[in-house]
Amino acid sequence: MDASGGSLVDRIRQPEYTGENRCLPCTVVNVAIGVALGAAVAVAVAPLVGAAATTVSLAAVWLRGYLVPGTPELTRRYLPERALALFGKEPAAARASAGASASGGEPSEDAAVDPRSYLLAAGALVETDDGSDLTHAPWFASAWRSALDDAREAGDVAAVTRLANVDAADEPHLSVEERGNAVFAAVDGDRIGHWVSRPAFLADAAADRVLRANDDGWTDLPQPARSEVLGGLRLFVEECPACEGEVTVGEEVVASCCTARDVVVGRCEGCEARIFELDPAALDGAE
């Protein structure tokens, strides 16, 4: 422990680019640079010095996420889209879910259900009076608000156990934590779900309670399919599950370390939490 109150490793580490936030394209590029640098030093100076340089470079990538300053911007700008696509980082990657899932956040082949059709058949969604859009059915909206209180009282672990179908044997190893604005769930460190915000998490937990109590076929759906349906319900949330502020919809640009893309975002006007986030193409396909 140094005088500043943290170890040298803790001071070097950059959590925003490591662990769950590590970017594979950036990591691969920087590991290649580190190995090449070590090889060059080995040839120009001595093999042992080259090995030491490689070790230091790889340690820097492990702790910081990258070796070369400015890597996220450089990778985004210069790495070919074909290369980014190998890591699931293509700029046009479709996001059919509402930016949160209890199965890891990506659509699954098991999610063989159309959320819109399912929710209309279940009576959770109805057409607006003018027939131009959909909205939560009055009974669902009322039950959902009541279920929000129940979800808060039950706690995060209980909610994730339901949402992600966590086995009883795994429940003692389940952790739920907030990182930045997002909520992550993991069993023994392996991620099993994430949500774009705590209000989004509460919205899904409450909706799951309502559907379990009122839809006989709900628990028969595969868990990834239920995640898709819950994400579809969140597209029509009008008030924030956390602060009851108005939810408005607009387009924003979201930049990750390697890509920048346009997304449709439902955001609370009060606390500014994102309720959902999805690719505009997903909305076009739903029309």
Tab-separated table of C-alpha atoms in Angstrom:
chain	number	residue	atom	x	y	z
A	1	MET	CA	0.000	0.000	0.000
A	2	ASP	CA	1.491	3.354	-0.984
A	3	ALA	CA	0.984	6.741	0.608
A	4	SER	CA	-1.866	7.614	-1.720
A	5	GLY	CA	-4.036	4.874	-0.221
A	6	GLY	CA	-3.879	2.305	-3.018
A	7	SER	CA	-1.408	-0.180	-4.446
A	8	LEU	CA	0.532	0.580	-7.609
A	9	VAL	CA	-1.510	-2.033	-9.463
A	10	ASP	CA	-4.769	-0.397	-8.338
A	11	ARG	CA	-3.507	2.972	-9.534
A	12	ILE	CA	-2.540	1.595	-12.946
A	13	ARG	CA	-5.670	-0.480	-13.476
A	14	GLN	CA	-8.461	1.046	-15.586
A	15	PRO	CA	-11.762	-0.748	-14.792
A	16	GLU	CA	-13.531	1.093	-17.601
A	17	TYR	CA	-11.430	-0.847	-20.134
A	18	THR	CA	-10.905	-4.166	-18.312
A	19	GLY	CA	-12.937	-7.012	-16.875
A	20	GLU	CA	-16.507	-6.956	-18.189
A	21	ASN	CA	-15.651	-3.744	-20.076
A	22	ARG	CA	-12.655	-5.172	-21.910
A	23	CYS	CA	-12.799	-4.707	-25.675
A	24	LEU	CA	-11.491	-7.706	-27.607
A	25	PRO	CA	-10.475	-5.795	-30.776
A	26	CYS	CA	-8.480	-3.285	-28.728
A	27	THR	CA	-6.928	-6.076	-26.689
A	28	VAL	CA	-5.913	-8.093	-29.764
A	29	VAL	CA	-4.409	-5.061	-31.485
A	30	ASN	CA	-2.426	-4.061	-28.421
A	31	VAL	CA	-1.211	-7.586	-27.648
A	32	ALA	CA	0.058	-7.807	-31.227
A	33	ILE	CA	1.832	-4.467	-30.811
A	34	GLY	CA	3.358	-5.581	-27.514
A	35	VAL	CA	4.628	-8.851	-28.961
A	36	ALA	CA	6.051	-7.080	-32.018
A	37	LEU	CA	7.729	-4.510	-29.785
A	38	GLY	CA	9.268	-7.236	-27.651
A	39	ALA	CA	10.524	-9.077	-30.735
A	40	ALA	CA	12.089	-5.911	-32.092
A	41	VAL	CA	13.836	-5.205	-28.789
A	42	ALA	CA	15.054	-8.817	-28.629
A	43	VAL	CA	16.674	-8.464	-32.062
A	44	ALA	CA	18.050	-4.976	-31.517
A	45	VAL	CA	19.227	-5.328	-27.903
A	46	ALA	CA	19.055	-8.783	-26.325
A	47	PRO	CA	16.560	-11.652	-26.020
A	48	LEU	CA	16.154	-11.190	-22.267
A	49	VAL	CA	15.453	-7.486	-22.682
A	50	GLY	CA	12.953	-8.288	-25.421
A	51	ALA	CA	11.215	-10.816	-23.167
A	52	ALA	CA	11.042	-8.226	-20.399
A	53	ALA	CA	9.576	-5.654	-22.791
A	54	THR	CA	6.941	-8.159	-23.927
A	55	THR	CA	6.040	-9.000	-20.330
A	56	VAL	CA	5.658	-5.332	-19.399
A	57	SER	CA	3.560	-4.680	-22.509
A	58	LEU	CA	1.212	-7.589	-21.823
A	59	ALA	CA	0.888	-6.564	-18.181
A	60	ALA	CA	-0.087	-3.062	-19.283
A	61	VAL	CA	-2.748	-4.461	-21.634
A	62	TRP	CA	-4.069	-6.704	-18.853
A	63	LEU	CA	-4.283	-3.909	-16.297
A	64	ARG	CA	-5.241	-0.966	-18.493
A	65	GLY	CA	-7.033	-2.555	-21.435
A	66	TYR	CA	-4.567	-1.175	-23.945
A	67	LEU	CA	-0.891	-0.320	-24.399
A	68	VAL	CA	-0.912	2.497	-26.945
A	69	PRO	CA	-2.523	5.745	-25.723
A	70	GLY	CA	-5.625	6.630	-27.705
A	71	THR	CA	-6.246	3.013	-28.741
A	72	PRO	CA	-10.078	3.176	-28.508
A	73	GLU	CA	-10.234	6.096	-30.942
A	74	LEU	CA	-7.554	4.626	-33.205
A	75	THR	CA	-9.269	1.237	-33.342
A	76	ARG	CA	-12.615	2.832	-34.094
A	77	ARG	CA	-11.123	4.942	-36.859
A	78	TYR	CA	-8.686	2.598	-38.572
A	79	LEU	CA	-9.585	-1.035	-37.861
A	80	PRO	CA	-11.555	-2.386	-40.875
A	81	GLU	CA	-15.232	-3.065	-40.311
A	82	ARG	CA	-14.622	-6.653	-41.422
A	83	ALA	CA	-12.177	-7.063	-38.546
A	84	LEU	CA	-14.570	-5.477	-36.065
A	85	ALA	CA	-17.321	-7.822	-37.235
A	86	LEU	CA	-15.239	-10.816	-36.162
A	87	PHE	CA	-15.671	-9.608	-32.584
A	88	GLY	CA	-19.324	-8.617	-32.902
A	89	LYS	CA	-18.370	-4.942	-33.108
A	90	GLU	CA	-19.735	-4.073	-36.524
A	91	PRO	CA	-21.256	-0.555	-36.475
A	92	ALA	CA	-24.557	-1.756	-37.914
A	93	ALA	CA	-25.028	-4.605	-35.469
A	94	ALA	CA	-28.740	-5.008	-34.866
A	95	ARG	CA	-30.011	-4.809	-31.307
A	96	ALA	CA	-33.512	-6.241	-31.295
A	97	SER	CA	-33.751	-6.250	-27.520
A	98	ALA	CA	-34.358	-3.104	-25.509
A	99	GLY	CA	-30.801	-2.808	-24.300
A	100	ALA	CA	-31.106	-5.232	-21.421
A	101	SER	CA	-31.431	-8.916	-20.947
A	102	ALA	CA	-31.324	-11.592	-18.307
A	103	SER	CA	-29.377	-13.805	-20.688
A	104	GLY	CA	-26.360	-11.662	-21.411
A	105	GLY	CA	-27.883	-8.945	-23.551
A	106	GLU	CA	-27.755	-10.521	-27.005
A	107	PRO	CA	-30.721	-11.981	-28.886
A	108	SER	CA	-30.800	-15.781	-28.849
A	109	GLU	CA	-32.086	-18.410	-31.244
A	110	ASP	CA	-34.135	-19.635	-28.287
A	111	ALA	CA	-35.990	-16.311	-28.274
A	112	ALA	CA	-38.372	-17.611	-30.966
A	113	VAL	CA	-41.211	-15.292	-30.091
A	114	ASP	CA	-42.436	-12.000	-31.494
A	115	PRO	CA	-42.811	-9.760	-28.420
A	116	ARG	CA	-45.435	-7.547	-30.040
A	117	SER	CA	-47.675	-10.462	-31.046
A	118	TYR	CA	-47.189	-12.219	-27.732
A	119	LEU	CA	-48.071	-9.158	-25.665
A	120	LEU	CA	-51.131	-8.361	-27.776
A	121	ALA	CA	-52.362	-11.929	-27.388
A	122	ALA	CA	-51.732	-11.769	-23.637
A	123	GLY	CA	-53.676	-8.515	-23.400
A	124	ALA	CA	-50.712	-6.645	-21.878
A	125	LEU	CA	-50.580	-4.297	-24.869
A	126	VAL	CA	-53.531	-2.684	-26.622
A	127	GLU	CA	-53.883	-0.210	-29.470
A	128	THR	CA	-54.194	3.457	-28.647
A	129	ASP	CA	-57.592	5.098	-29.202
A	130	ASP	CA	-56.552	6.403	-32.612
A	131	GLY	CA	-55.041	3.064	-33.610
A	132	SER	CA	-51.684	4.620	-34.448
A	133	ASP	CA	-49.611	2.969	-31.727
A	134	LEU	CA	-49.634	0.501	-28.866
A	135	THR	CA	-49.708	1.138	-25.136
A	136	HIS	CA	-49.873	-0.806	-21.895
A	137	ALA	CA	-53.363	-2.139	-21.237
A	138	PRO	CA	-54.953	-0.337	-18.258
A	139	TRP	CA	-55.023	-3.518	-16.155
A	140	PHE	CA	-51.360	-4.207	-16.895
A	141	ALA	CA	-50.272	-0.620	-16.181
A	142	SER	CA	-52.025	-0.699	-12.797
A	143	ALA	CA	-50.654	-4.124	-11.853
A	144	TRP	CA	-47.174	-3.140	-13.017
A	145	ARG	CA	-47.074	-0.083	-10.751
A	146	SER	CA	-48.099	-2.207	-7.780
A	147	ALA	CA	-45.530	-4.852	-8.675
A	148	LEU	CA	-42.765	-2.235	-8.659
A	149	ASP	CA	-43.145	-1.907	-4.894
A	150	ASP	CA	-43.087	-5.693	-4.505
A	151	ALA	CA	-39.960	-5.971	-6.647
A	152	ARG	CA	-38.138	-3.380	-4.549
A	153	GLU	CA	-39.092	-5.116	-1.294
A	154	ALA	CA	-38.090	-8.569	-2.578
A	155	GLY	CA	-34.601	-7.354	-3.485
A	156	ASP	CA	-32.337	-7.616	-6.502
A	157	VAL	CA	-31.193	-11.194	-5.963
A	158	ALA	CA	-34.764	-12.494	-5.811
A	159	ALA	CA	-35.641	-10.583	-8.990
A	160	VAL	CA	-32.665	-11.927	-10.928
A	161	THR	CA	-33.343	-15.453	-9.686
A	162	ARG	CA	-36.732	-15.227	-11.376
A	163	LEU	CA	-35.642	-13.295	-14.464
A	164	ALA	CA	-32.628	-15.471	-15.276
A	165	ASN	CA	-33.967	-18.832	-14.083
A	166	VAL	CA	-31.162	-19.216	-11.555
A	167	ASP	CA	-31.046	-22.686	-10.028
A	168	ALA	CA	-31.460	-22.909	-6.274
A	169	ALA	CA	-27.954	-24.365	-6.012
A	170	ASP	CA	-26.496	-21.328	-7.784
A	171	GLU	CA	-28.440	-18.687	-5.870
A	172	PRO	CA	-25.882	-18.393	-3.022
A	173	HIS	CA	-23.271	-17.584	-5.680
A	174	LEU	CA	-25.415	-14.967	-7.414
A	175	SER	CA	-24.314	-11.332	-7.252
A	176	VAL	CA	-26.089	-8.225	-8.508
A	177	GLU	CA	-24.247	-4.930	-8.695
A	178	GLU	CA	-24.442	-1.543	-10.329
A	179	ARG	CA	-21.539	-0.320	-12.436
A	180	GLY	CA	-21.933	3.205	-13.614
A	181	ASN	CA	-25.554	3.410	-14.699
A	182	ALA	CA	-25.977	-0.276	-15.577
A	183	VAL	CA	-26.949	-3.317	-13.512
A	184	PHE	CA	-25.019	-6.573	-13.892
A	185	ALA	CA	-25.843	-10.025	-12.552
A	186	ALA	CA	-23.317	-12.860	-12.311
A	187	VAL	CA	-22.970	-16.340	-10.838
A	188	ASP	CA	-19.445	-17.028	-9.599
A	189	GLY	CA	-18.230	-14.138	-11.717
A	190	ASP	CA	-19.869	-15.347	-14.951
A	191	ARG	CA	-22.303	-12.767	-16.273
A	192	ILE	CA	-25.862	-14.026	-16.674
A	193	GLY	CA	-27.607	-10.724	-17.345
A	194	HIS	CA	-27.345	-6.965	-17.599
A	195	TRP	CA	-29.672	-3.988	-17.837
A	196	VAL	CA	-28.972	-0.494	-19.162
A	197	SER	CA	-30.073	1.095	-15.885
A	198	ARG	CA	-31.615	0.322	-12.533
A	199	PRO	CA	-35.028	1.647	-13.638
A	200	ALA	CA	-34.868	-0.757	-16.624
A	201	PHE	CA	-34.081	-3.596	-14.221
A	202	LEU	CA	-37.004	-2.649	-11.969
A	203	ALA	CA	-39.311	-2.410	-14.989
A	204	ASP	CA	-38.459	-5.968	-16.048
A	205	ALA	CA	-38.695	-7.343	-12.512
A	206	ALA	CA	-42.159	-5.834	-12.045
A	207	ALA	CA	-43.416	-6.905	-15.479
A	208	ASP	CA	-42.194	-10.454	-14.845
A	209	ARG	CA	-44.219	-10.571	-11.620
A	210	VAL	CA	-47.362	-9.375	-13.393
A	211	LEU	CA	-47.054	-11.840	-16.266
A	212	ARG	CA	-46.341	-14.751	-13.923
A	213	ALA	CA	-49.550	-13.988	-12.074
A	214	ASN	CA	-51.759	-13.380	-15.104
A	215	ASP	CA	-50.401	-15.319	-18.074
A	216	ASP	CA	-50.561	-19.108	-17.825
A	217	GLY	CA	-48.079	-19.547	-20.661
A	218	TRP	CA	-45.452	-17.145	-19.354
A	219	THR	CA	-43.266	-19.623	-17.487
A	220	ASP	CA	-43.450	-22.057	-20.419
A	221	LEU	CA	-41.470	-19.632	-22.586
A	222	PRO	CA	-37.677	-20.167	-22.750
A	223	GLN	CA	-35.864	-17.647	-20.586
A	224	PRO	CA	-34.281	-15.789	-23.567
A	225	ALA	CA	-37.759	-15.386	-25.079
A	226	ARG	CA	-39.083	-13.926	-21.834
A	227	SER	CA	-36.211	-11.427	-21.859
A	228	GLU	CA	-37.217	-10.317	-25.350
A	229	VAL	CA	-40.851	-9.909	-24.314
A	230	LEU	CA	-39.903	-7.903	-21.225
A	231	GLY	CA	-37.736	-5.679	-23.397
A	232	GLY	CA	-40.704	-5.165	-25.702
A	233	LEU	CA	-42.863	-4.080	-22.780
A	234	ARG	CA	-40.280	-1.490	-21.754
A	235	LEU	CA	-40.662	0.254	-25.124
A	236	PHE	CA	-44.055	1.463	-23.916
A	237	VAL	CA	-43.135	2.574	-20.390
A	238	GLU	CA	-44.332	6.154	-19.964
A	239	GLU	CA	-43.109	6.887	-16.445
A	240	CYS	CA	-39.782	6.058	-14.861
A	241	PRO	CA	-39.906	3.068	-12.500
A	242	ALA	CA	-37.478	4.868	-10.166
A	243	CYS	CA	-38.584	8.505	-9.993
A	244	GLU	CA	-41.892	8.478	-11.924
A	245	GLY	CA	-40.529	11.073	-14.335
A	246	GLU	CA	-41.804	11.219	-17.910
A	247	VAL	CA	-40.073	8.904	-20.375
A	248	THR	CA	-39.363	10.468	-23.755
A	249	VAL	CA	-38.014	8.800	-26.876
A	250	GLY	CA	-35.288	10.197	-29.112
A	251	GLU	CA	-32.258	9.271	-31.181
A	252	GLU	CA	-28.757	9.444	-29.730
A	253	VAL	CA	-25.262	8.462	-30.787
A	254	VAL	CA	-23.672	5.843	-28.562
A	255	ALA	CA	-19.896	5.483	-28.800
A	256	SER	CA	-18.134	2.402	-27.545
A	257	CYS	CA	-14.388	1.962	-27.666
A	258	CYS	CA	-14.536	0.714	-31.255
A	259	THR	CA	-17.778	1.919	-32.764
A	260	ALA	CA	-20.250	4.748	-32.831
A	261	ARG	CA	-23.855	4.050	-33.754
A	262	ASP	CA	-27.259	5.700	-33.797
A	263	VAL	CA	-29.742	4.274	-31.332
A	264	VAL	CA	-33.297	4.974	-30.268
A	265	VAL	CA	-33.348	5.679	-26.546
A	266	GLY	CA	-36.173	5.958	-24.065
A	267	ARG	CA	-34.890	8.239	-21.330
A	268	CYS	CA	-36.424	9.598	-18.130
A	269	GLU	CA	-36.731	13.373	-18.161
A	270	GLY	CA	-36.333	13.436	-14.377
A	271	CYS	CA	-33.353	11.240	-13.469
A	272	GLU	CA	-32.073	10.859	-17.073
A	273	ALA	CA	-31.909	7.059	-16.755
A	274	ARG	CA	-32.217	5.043	-19.948
A	275	ILE	CA	-35.261	2.802	-19.921
A	276	PHE	CA	-34.452	1.161	-23.234
A	277	GLU	CA	-31.986	1.382	-26.084
A	278	LEU	CA	-32.278	-0.285	-29.461
A	279	ASP	CA	-31.211	-0.026	-33.070
A	280	PRO	CA	-33.556	2.079	-35.246
A	281	ALA	CA	-33.787	-0.890	-37.645
A	282	ALA	CA	-35.555	-2.862	-34.918
A	283	LEU	CA	-38.313	-0.269	-34.849
A	284	ASP	CA	-38.602	-0.282	-38.633
A	285	GLY	CA	-39.023	-4.039	-38.591
A	286	ALA	CA	-41.764	-3.795	-35.985
A	287	GLU	CA	-43.921	-1.478	-38.062
